[in-house]
C-alpha positions as CSV (number, residue, x, y, z in Angstrom):
1,M,-3.5,20.0,3.2
2,S,-7.2,19.3,3.6
3,Y,-8.8,18.4,0.3
4,P,-11.9,20.0,-1.3
5,L,-13.8,16.7,-1.6
6,S,-16.0,17.9,-4.5
7,Q,-12.9,17.7,-6.7
8,G,-11.7,14.3,-7.8
9,G,-8.6,13.7,-10.0
10,L,-8.4,10.7,-12.3
11,A,-10.4,8.2,-10.2
12,V,-13.3,10.7,-10.0
13,K,-13.2,11.3,-13.7
14,K,-13.3,7.6,-14.3
15,I,-16.3,6.9,-12.2
16,G,-18.0,10.1,-13.4
17,M,-17.8,8.9,-17.0
18,L,-19.0,5.4,-16.0
19,L,-22.0,6.6,-14.1
20,A,-22.8,8.9,-17.0
21,S,-22.7,6.0,-19.4
22,V,-25.1,4.1,-17.1
23,L,-27.6,6.9,-17.5
24,I,-27.1,7.1,-21.3
25,M,-27.0,3.4,-22.1
26,G,-29.4,2.1,-19.5
27,T,-27.4,-1.0,-18.9
28,A,-25.2,0.1,-16.3
29,L,-21.5,0.4,-15.6
30,A,-21.0,1.5,-12.0
31,G,-17.2,1.7,-11.6
32,C,-13.9,1.4,-13.3
33,G,-11.2,2.2,-10.9
34,S,-8.4,0.1,-9.6
35,D,-6.4,0.0,-6.4
36,G,-3.6,1.8,-8.0
37,N,-1.5,-1.2,-8.9
38,S,-3.4,-2.6,-11.8
39,N,-1.3,-3.5,-14.8
40,S,-3.5,-6.2,-16.3
41,G,-6.5,-4.3,-17.6
42,S,-9.2,-1.9,-16.5
43,A,-12.3,-2.7,-14.6
44,G,-14.5,-1.6,-17.4
45,S,-13.1,-4.1,-19.9
46,G,-15.3,-7.0,-18.9
47,S,-17.8,-8.7,-21.0
48,T,-21.5,-9.0,-20.1
49,G,-21.0,-12.5,-18.6
50,G,-21.7,-16.0,-19.7
51,S,-19.5,-19.0,-20.4
52,P,-16.0,-18.4,-21.8
53,A,-14.6,-20.6,-24.5
54,A,-12.7,-23.4,-23.0
55,S,-9.1,-23.9,-23.9
56,G,-6.9,-26.9,-24.3
57,S,-8.5,-30.3,-24.1
58,A,-11.3,-29.3,-21.7
59,A,-14.8,-29.5,-23.1
60,K,-16.9,-26.4,-22.9
61,D,-19.5,-26.5,-20.2
62,D,-22.9,-26.0,-21.8
63,H,-24.8,-26.0,-18.5
64,S,-27.0,-28.9,-19.6
65,K,-26.3,-30.8,-16.4
66,K,-27.5,-29.3,-13.1
67,L,-24.7,-29.2,-10.6
68,S,-24.9,-29.0,-6.8
69,L,-22.3,-26.6,-5.5
70,T,-21.3,-25.6,-2.0
71,M,-19.8,-22.2,-1.1
72,M,-18.6,-21.2,2.4
73,V,-18.5,-17.5,3.2
74,S,-17.5,-15.7,6.4
75,T,-20.3,-13.4,7.6
76,A,-20.6,-10.3,9.6
77,A,-23.7,-8.7,11.3
78,G,-27.0,-9.9,9.9
79,G,-25.8,-13.3,8.6
80,G,-26.2,-14.7,5.2
81,W,-29.0,-15.3,2.7
82,T,-31.7,-18.0,2.9
83,D,-31.7,-20.8,0.3
84,D,-34.8,-19.2,-1.4
85,H,-33.2,-15.7,-1.5
86,P,-33.7,-13.9,-4.9
87,M,-30.0,-13.6,-5.4
88,V,-29.4,-17.3,-4.8
89,K,-32.3,-18.2,-7.2
90,Y,-30.9,-15.9,-9.8
91,L,-27.5,-17.7,-9.8
92,N,-29.2,-21.1,-9.7
93,D,-31.3,-20.2,-12.8
94,K,-28.6,-18.5,-14.7
95,F,-26.0,-21.2,-14.3
96,N,-28.2,-24.3,-13.8
97,V,-26.9,-25.0,-10.3
98,D,-28.2,-25.9,-6.9
99,L,-26.0,-23.5,-4.9
100,K,-25.8,-24.2,-1.2
101,F,-24.2,-21.4,0.8
102,Q,-22.6,-22.2,4.1
103,W,-22.7,-18.9,6.0
104,V,-20.2,-19.0,8.9
105,P,-19.8,-16.1,11.5
106,G,-16.5,-14.5,11.1
107,D,-15.4,-15.1,14.7
108,S,-15.8,-18.8,14.3
109,Y,-14.7,-19.2,10.7
110,N,-11.2,-20.5,11.2
111,E,-12.5,-22.9,13.8
112,K,-15.0,-24.2,11.2
113,L,-12.2,-24.6,8.7
114,N,-10.1,-26.7,11.1
115,V,-13.1,-29.0,11.7
116,L,-13.4,-29.5,8.0
117,A,-9.7,-30.1,7.7
118,A,-9.9,-32.8,10.3
119,S,-12.5,-34.7,8.3
120,N,-10.9,-33.7,4.9
121,D,-14.4,-32.5,3.8
122,F,-14.1,-29.1,2.3
123,P,-16.7,-27.1,0.4
124,D,-16.4,-26.7,-3.4
125,V,-15.3,-23.0,-3.0
126,F,-14.4,-21.2,0.2
127,Q,-12.4,-18.4,1.7
128,I,-9.0,-18.6,3.5
129,W,-8.5,-15.5,5.7
130,D,-5.4,-16.7,7.5
131,A,-2.2,-16.4,5.5
132,S,-0.4,-19.1,7.4
133,T,-3.3,-21.5,6.8
134,Y,-3.3,-20.7,3.1
135,S,0.4,-21.4,2.9
136,K,0.2,-24.7,4.8
137,W,-2.8,-26.1,3.0
138,M,-1.5,-25.0,-0.4
139,K,1.5,-27.1,0.1
140,K,-0.7,-30.1,1.1
141,G,-2.6,-29.9,-2.1
142,V,-5.9,-28.8,-0.7
143,F,-6.5,-26.1,-3.3
144,L,-6.9,-26.4,-7.1
145,D,-4.2,-24.7,-9.2
146,L,-6.1,-22.2,-11.3
147,K,-3.2,-21.1,-13.5
148,P,-3.8,-23.6,-16.4
149,I,-7.4,-22.6,-16.8
150,L,-7.6,-19.0,-15.7
151,S,-7.1,-17.6,-19.2
152,D,-10.6,-19.0,-20.1
153,Y,-12.2,-16.4,-17.7
154,P,-11.3,-13.0,-19.1
155,N,-13.4,-11.0,-16.7
156,I,-11.4,-12.3,-13.8
157,V,-8.0,-11.8,-15.6
158,N,-8.9,-8.3,-16.7
159,N,-10.1,-7.1,-13.3
160,V,-7.5,-8.6,-10.9
161,T,-4.1,-7.1,-10.8
162,D,-1.1,-9.3,-11.7
163,E,0.5,-8.3,-8.4
164,A,-2.5,-9.5,-6.3
165,L,-2.8,-12.7,-8.4
166,A,0.8,-13.6,-7.7
167,M,0.9,-12.7,-4.0
168,M,1.4,-15.7,-1.7
169,N,1.4,-18.0,-4.7
170,P,4.5,-19.9,-6.0
171,K,5.9,-18.8,-9.3
172,D,3.6,-19.9,-12.2
173,K,0.9,-21.1,-9.8
174,V,-2.4,-19.6,-8.7
175,Y,-4.0,-21.6,-5.9
176,G,-6.3,-18.8,-4.8
177,L,-8.0,-15.7,-6.1
178,P,-7.5,-12.5,-4.1
179,M,-10.3,-10.9,-2.3
180,Y,-10.0,-7.2,-3.0
181,A,-10.0,-4.6,-0.2
182,P,-9.5,-0.9,-0.9
183,A,-5.9,0.0,-0.1
184,F,-7.0,3.2,1.6
185,R,-10.1,2.0,3.4
186,S,-9.0,4.1,6.4
187,N,-8.2,7.8,5.5
188,L,-7.1,10.6,7.8
189,S,-9.8,13.2,8.6
190,I,-10.1,16.3,10.6
191,R,-12.9,18.6,11.9
192,Q,-12.8,21.5,9.6
193,D,-15.4,23.4,11.7
194,W,-13.0,23.2,14.7
195,L,-10.2,24.5,12.6
196,D,-12.3,27.4,11.5
197,K,-13.6,28.2,14.9
198,L,-10.1,28.3,16.4
199,G,-8.6,30.2,13.4
200,L,-6.2,27.4,12.7
201,K,-4.6,26.4,9.4
202,T,-4.6,22.9,8.1
203,P,-1.5,21.1,9.5
204,E,1.2,20.1,7.1
205,T,3.9,18.6,9.4
206,V,3.9,16.5,12.5
207,D,4.8,19.6,14.5
208,E,1.9,21.6,13.1
209,F,-0.3,18.5,13.6
210,Y,0.7,18.5,17.3
211,Q,-0.1,22.2,17.7
212,V,-3.6,21.8,16.1
213,A,-4.3,18.7,18.2
214,K,-3.3,20.5,21.3
215,A,-5.6,23.4,20.4
216,F,-8.4,20.9,19.9
217,T,-7.8,19.7,23.4
218,T,-7.3,23.0,25.3
219,E,-9.3,25.7,23.5
220,D,-12.8,24.4,23.7
221,P,-13.6,23.8,20.0
222,D,-17.0,22.4,20.7
223,G,-18.0,25.6,22.6
224,N,-19.5,23.9,25.7
225,G,-17.2,25.6,28.2
226,K,-15.6,22.4,29.2
227,Q,-12.2,20.9,28.5
228,D,-13.7,17.5,27.3
229,T,-12.2,17.2,23.8
230,I,-9.1,15.4,22.5
231,G,-6.8,16.1,19.6
232,F,-6.3,12.5,18.3
233,S,-6.7,8.9,19.5
234,M,-5.5,5.4,18.7
235,S,-6.0,1.9,20.0
236,I,-4.2,-1.4,20.6
237,S,-5.4,-4.4,18.5
238,T,-5.7,-7.9,20.0
239,A,-2.8,-9.0,17.8
240,G,-0.6,-6.5,19.7
241,E,-0.4,-3.6,17.2
242,I,-0.9,0.1,17.8
243,I,-3.6,1.0,15.3
244,G,-5.2,4.3,14.1
245,I,-1.9,6.3,13.7
246,D,-0.2,4.8,10.7
247,Y,0.2,8.3,9.4
248,L,2.5,9.0,12.4
249,K,4.3,5.7,12.2
250,G,5.2,6.3,8.6
251,A,6.1,9.9,9.2
252,F,8.7,8.9,11.8
253,G,10.2,6.4,9.4
254,L,8.7,3.1,10.6
255,A,7.9,0.4,8.2
256,N,4.4,-0.9,7.5
257,A,5.3,-4.1,9.5
258,W,8.3,-4.8,7.2
259,K,10.6,-2.9,4.9
260,L,12.9,-4.1,2.1
261,E,16.5,-3.0,2.7
262,D,19.3,-4.2,0.5
263,G,17.2,-7.1,-0.7
264,K,16.3,-8.3,2.8
265,L,13.1,-7.9,4.8
266,V,13.5,-5.9,8.0
267,P,10.7,-5.9,10.7
268,Q,9.6,-2.7,12.4
269,Q,10.4,-4.2,15.8
270,T,14.1,-3.7,15.0
271,Q,13.7,0.0,14.1
272,T,14.6,1.2,17.5
273,E,15.6,4.8,16.6
274,E,12.4,5.3,14.7
275,W,10.3,3.9,17.5
276,K,12.1,6.0,20.1
277,A,11.4,9.2,18.0
278,L,7.7,8.3,17.7
279,A,7.3,7.2,21.3
280,T,8.9,10.5,22.5
281,Y,6.3,12.4,20.4
282,L,3.4,10.3,21.7
283,R,4.7,10.5,25.3
284,Q,4.5,14.3,25.2
285,A,1.1,14.2,23.6
286,Y,-0.1,11.8,26.3
287,A,1.3,14.0,29.1
288,D,-0.4,17.1,27.6
289,G,-3.7,15.4,27.2
290,V,-3.5,15.8,23.4
291,L,-3.5,12.0,22.9
292,D,-6.6,10.2,24.2
293,K,-5.8,9.1,27.7
294,D,-7.9,5.9,27.1
295,F,-6.0,4.8,24.1
296,A,-4.6,1.6,25.7
297,V,-8.1,0.3,26.5
298,N,-9.8,1.6,23.3
299,K,-11.5,-0.9,21.0
300,E,-10.5,-0.7,17.4
301,R,-13.2,1.6,16.3
302,D,-13.3,3.9,19.4
303,P,-11.2,6.7,17.9
304,W,-13.7,6.9,15.0
305,N,-16.6,6.6,17.4
306,K,-15.2,9.5,19.4
307,L,-15.0,11.5,16.2
308,E,-18.7,10.8,15.5
309,G,-19.4,11.5,19.2
310,N,-18.1,15.1,18.9
311,T,-15.1,14.5,21.3
312,N,-12.2,13.7,18.9
313,G,-10.9,16.1,16.3
314,I,-8.7,13.9,14.1
315,A,-9.3,10.2,13.2
316,E,-9.0,7.7,10.4
317,V,-12.3,7.0,8.7
318,N,-13.7,4.9,5.8
319,P,-14.6,7.2,2.8
320,N,-17.6,5.0,2.0
321,E,-19.1,5.8,5.4
322,V,-18.2,9.4,6.0
323,Y,-21.2,11.0,4.3
324,K,-23.8,8.2,4.9
325,Q,-22.9,7.5,8.6
326,S,-20.2,9.6,10.3
327,L,-21.2,13.1,9.3
328,P,-25.0,12.5,9.8
329,V,-24.3,11.0,13.3
330,L,-22.0,13.8,14.2
331,Q,-24.3,16.5,13.0
332,K,-27.1,15.3,15.3
333,L,-24.8,16.5,18.1
334,A,-23.2,19.4,16.3
335,P,-25.3,20.6,13.3
336,E,-22.5,22.8,11.9
337,A,-19.9,20.0,12.1
338,D,-17.8,19.3,9.0
339,I,-15.4,16.4,8.4
340,V,-12.8,16.8,5.7
341,Q,-9.9,14.8,4.4
342,L,-6.4,15.5,5.8
343,A,-3.2,14.7,4.1
344,P,-0.8,12.7,6.3
345,P,1.5,15.1,8.0
346,A,5.1,15.2,6.9
347,G,7.6,13.8,9.4
348,P,11.1,15.1,10.4
349,T,12.6,13.9,7.1
350,G,9.6,14.8,5.0
351,I,8.0,11.4,4.8
352,R,4.2,11.2,4.5
353,A,2.5,7.9,4.8
354,A,-1.1,6.7,4.8
355,N,-2.8,3.7,6.3
356,T,-2.4,1.1,3.4
357,I,-4.1,-2.2,3.5
358,T,-3.0,-5.3,1.5
359,S,-5.6,-7.9,1.5
360,T,-4.3,-11.4,2.1
361,T,-7.7,-13.2,1.9
362,K,-7.9,-15.9,-0.8
363,I,-10.9,-17.5,-2.6
364,V,-10.0,-21.1,-3.2
365,L,-11.5,-24.1,-5.1
366,N,-11.3,-27.6,-3.7
367,A,-8.6,-29.6,-5.5
368,K,-11.0,-32.6,-5.6
369,L,-13.5,-30.9,-7.9
370,S,-14.6,-32.5,-11.1
371,E,-13.7,-30.6,-14.3
372,E,-17.3,-29.6,-14.8
373,K,-17.6,-28.2,-11.3
374,Q,-14.4,-26.3,-11.8
375,Q,-15.8,-24.6,-14.9
376,R,-19.2,-23.8,-13.4
377,I,-17.7,-22.2,-10.3
378,L,-15.3,-20.1,-12.3
379,E,-18.0,-19.1,-14.7
380,I,-20.0,-17.8,-11.7
381,I,-17.0,-15.8,-10.4
382,D,-16.2,-14.6,-13.9
383,Y,-19.8,-13.4,-14.2
384,M,-19.4,-11.4,-10.9
385,F,-16.4,-9.7,-12.4
386,S,-18.2,-8.8,-15.7
387,D,-20.0,-5.5,-16.2
388,E,-23.4,-7.1,-15.9
389,G,-22.4,-9.3,-12.9
390,Y,-20.7,-6.4,-11.2
391,L,-23.8,-4.4,-11.2
392,W,-25.9,-7.3,-10.0
393,S,-23.5,-8.0,-7.1
394,K,-23.5,-4.4,-6.0
395,N,-27.1,-3.4,-6.6
396,G,-29.2,-6.5,-6.6
397,I,-31.9,-7.4,-9.1
398,E,-33.8,-4.7,-11.1
399,G,-37.4,-4.7,-10.3
400,I,-36.8,-6.3,-6.9
401,H,-34.0,-4.2,-5.3
402,Y,-34.1,-1.1,-7.5
403,E,-35.9,0.3,-10.4
404,K,-35.0,2.5,-13.3
405,N,-37.0,5.7,-13.8
406,G,-36.0,7.4,-17.0
407,D,-32.3,8.3,-16.5
408,T,-32.3,7.7,-12.8
409,Y,-32.4,4.8,-10.4
410,E,-34.4,4.3,-7.3
411,K,-33.5,2.0,-4.4
412,L,-36.4,-0.2,-3.3
413,D,-37.1,-1.3,0.2
414,A,-36.1,-4.9,-0.5
415,F,-32.5,-3.7,-1.0
416,D,-32.3,-3.0,2.7
417,S,-34.1,-6.1,3.8
418,D,-32.6,-8.6,1.3
419,R,-29.0,-7.1,1.5
420,P,-28.2,-8.3,-2.0
421,Q,-24.8,-6.7,-1.9
422,I,-23.3,-9.0,0.8
423,L,-21.7,-11.4,-1.6
424,S,-19.6,-8.6,-3.1
425,T,-18.9,-7.3,0.4
426,W,-18.0,-10.5,2.1
427,F,-16.8,-12.8,-0.7
428,I,-15.3,-11.5,-3.9
429,R,-15.4,-8.4,-6.1
430,R,-13.6,-6.4,-8.7
431,F,-10.5,-4.4,-7.9
432,D,-12.4,-1.2,-7.6
433,P,-12.7,1.2,-4.6
434,S,-16.2,2.3,-5.8
435,I,-17.5,-1.1,-4.7
436,Q,-20.0,0.5,-2.3
437,I,-21.3,3.2,-4.6
438,R,-24.8,2.2,-5.9
439,L,-26.7,3.1,-9.1
440,W,-29.0,5.4,-7.2
441,D,-26.2,7.4,-5.5
442,E,-25.8,11.0,-6.7
443,Q,-22.8,11.9,-8.9
444,E,-21.7,14.5,-6.4
445,Y,-21.6,11.9,-3.7
446,A,-19.7,9.4,-5.8
447,D,-17.1,12.1,-6.8
448,K,-16.6,13.0,-3.1
449,V,-16.0,9.4,-2.0
450,M,-13.7,8.6,-4.9
451,A,-11.7,11.8,-4.2
452,W,-10.6,10.4,-0.8
453,F,-9.1,7.3,-2.5
454,E,-7.4,9.3,-5.3
455,N,-6.0,12.0,-2.9
456,T,-4.4,9.3,-0.7
457,E,-2.6,7.5,-3.5
458,P,0.7,9.5,-3.3
459,Y,1.1,8.4,0.3
460,R,0.9,4.6,-0.3
461,W,2.8,2.8,2.5
462,T,3.2,-0.7,1.4
463,N,4.3,-3.9,3.2
464,P,6.6,-6.0,1.0
465,A,6.0,-9.0,3.3
466,A,2.2,-9.0,3.2
467,G,1.0,-12.5,3.3
468,L,4.3,-14.1,4.3
469,I,3.6,-15.8,7.6
470,S,6.5,-17.8,9.0
471,E,6.1,-21.0,11.0
472,T,7.6,-19.3,14.1
473,Y,5.3,-16.3,13.7
474,S,2.3,-18.6,13.5
475,K,3.3,-20.2,16.8
476,S,4.4,-17.2,18.8
477,G,4.5,-14.1,16.8
478,I,1.4,-12.5,18.2
479,Q,2.6,-13.1,21.8
480,L,5.9,-11.5,20.9
481,D,4.2,-8.5,19.3
482,Q,1.9,-8.0,22.3
483,K,4.9,-7.9,24.6
484,F,6.8,-5.5,22.4
485,T,3.7,-3.2,22.1
486,A,3.2,-3.4,25.9
487,A,6.7,-2.0,26.3
488,I,6.0,0.9,23.9
489,V,2.7,1.7,25.8
490,K,4.7,1.9,29.0
491,V,7.0,4.5,27.4
492,I,4.1,6.5,26.0
493,T,2.4,6.6,29.4
494,G,5.6,7.6,31.1
495,S,6.1,4.5,33.3
496,E,9.3,3.5,31.5
497,P,12.0,5.6,29.9
498,V,12.3,5.9,26.1
499,E,15.6,4.0,26.1
500,S,13.7,0.9,27.3
501,I,12.7,0.4,23.7
502,D,16.2,-1.0,22.9
503,A,15.7,-3.7,25.5
504,A,12.2,-4.5,24.1
505,S,13.6,-4.9,20.6
506,K,16.3,-7.3,21.9
507,A,13.7,-9.3,23.8
508,W,11.6,-9.6,20.7
509,L,14.6,-10.9,18.7
510,A,15.7,-13.3,21.5
511,G,12.1,-14.6,22.0
512,G,11.8,-15.8,18.4
513,G,12.1,-12.6,16.3
514,D,15.4,-13.7,14.8
515,K,13.8,-16.9,13.6
516,I,10.8,-15.0,12.2
517,I,13.2,-12.8,10.2
518,E,15.0,-15.8,8.9
519,E,11.9,-17.7,7.9
520,T,10.1,-14.7,6.4
521,N,13.1,-13.8,4.2
522,A,13.2,-17.5,3.1
523,L,9.5,-17.3,2.1
524,Y,10.1,-14.0,0.3
525,A,13.0,-15.5,-1.7
526,E,10.9,-18.6,-2.5
527,L,8.0,-16.5,-4.0
528,N,10.0,-13.7,-5.7
């Protein structure tokens, strides 16, 4: 069904109460959700920051000594802060540090890491985006084991799930803190105004989905007298994966990369019957023009761009961007347009599955750090997970980036120019899908955004092998996946028969897939 986004469920109630408490108390709590797996405390349980009491034989850091710290962060558009940025100065003053950020563009981040590895000269704290690199360097002793000291930092412990903390780490070891990403960052959406104009009901099954998508293609939903719209779209990633249709992959029984069967991990490349069923469906959609004819050359965001461009009727979108970007952009072209959430359609056996992300990015500390540097860095991170620090990392500094007017908050121009939120966006943050909701956002808006995350929870489609990267996969896995996906694309476009998927699966296994399965299962056994 499509969801009335003004309603919210549990997550909406949580954030509603929290934002209400901000207005009543004046000190601000902006979010208290989780990603649905939390079993180690709620996001609202943090303290107001400051130094924890040290345990064991470690002396408590009293901040009397100024420490020089280096932090390397992968950046996106706009780059990072200058050394004299208000947010940097705030941390320097609060923790008596001289914090030097190394802002590295995302497309060259791994290259930078390899240069540092060659000289064995790592920053004090940095990110590891690549799971295979994390595993390899962890075994070489590059990272500090945080397990013995983590209990001294309650805001971290109470706002990171046990599952995420354990993922990719050996038993009883924590070599890296997880960087949270909302599990349902990409949610299925549909043009409600197109449904209404064509007199269609919200699709509940893959068959109904097909009929609606076909009507979007053939019945002129934009009213311009031309057949220039599409039902749905998808794209091919550079890593050799069909993306943008996880809701259909799951509906036809495919695993989210891997599935656990009788205690063994099984890759989706061996699920030939499920692939043939999905490919048959997509082949017909392509032939009928229901599926975007340009899917094979689309860039990752193109299906979403085409939704915003008034040509695509169904697409995965980010709830945090629907009301502030997608809908305003679309309504410039079609003023009456309306984008609503769509539940994943049920497949032939009743399965419904949503795009589900498991972040494998880790925040690590250099194993060579002195004890006082270890404490000071973890105090800074712990502060960012506290109630006070969480507000600071999301909204910036009161009086500079926003101001409080009675019971309301007003964003100041410096928020847009300073971008004080980028550390929470690019580095580390609480396990809370409301990370992009600001103090000045209206309650109605917050409720609508949070409803998307809450409504998708029943369709969680997990990958039990997330973060397990075998040696063979590191060497040749992407090339194998690209060849396998190329074979699927040929079936969808009609240049090869559906039965050719059997041969593609065998080629994947023979080319190294068998070894990937063996090694991935060994890694799984080692960490579980």
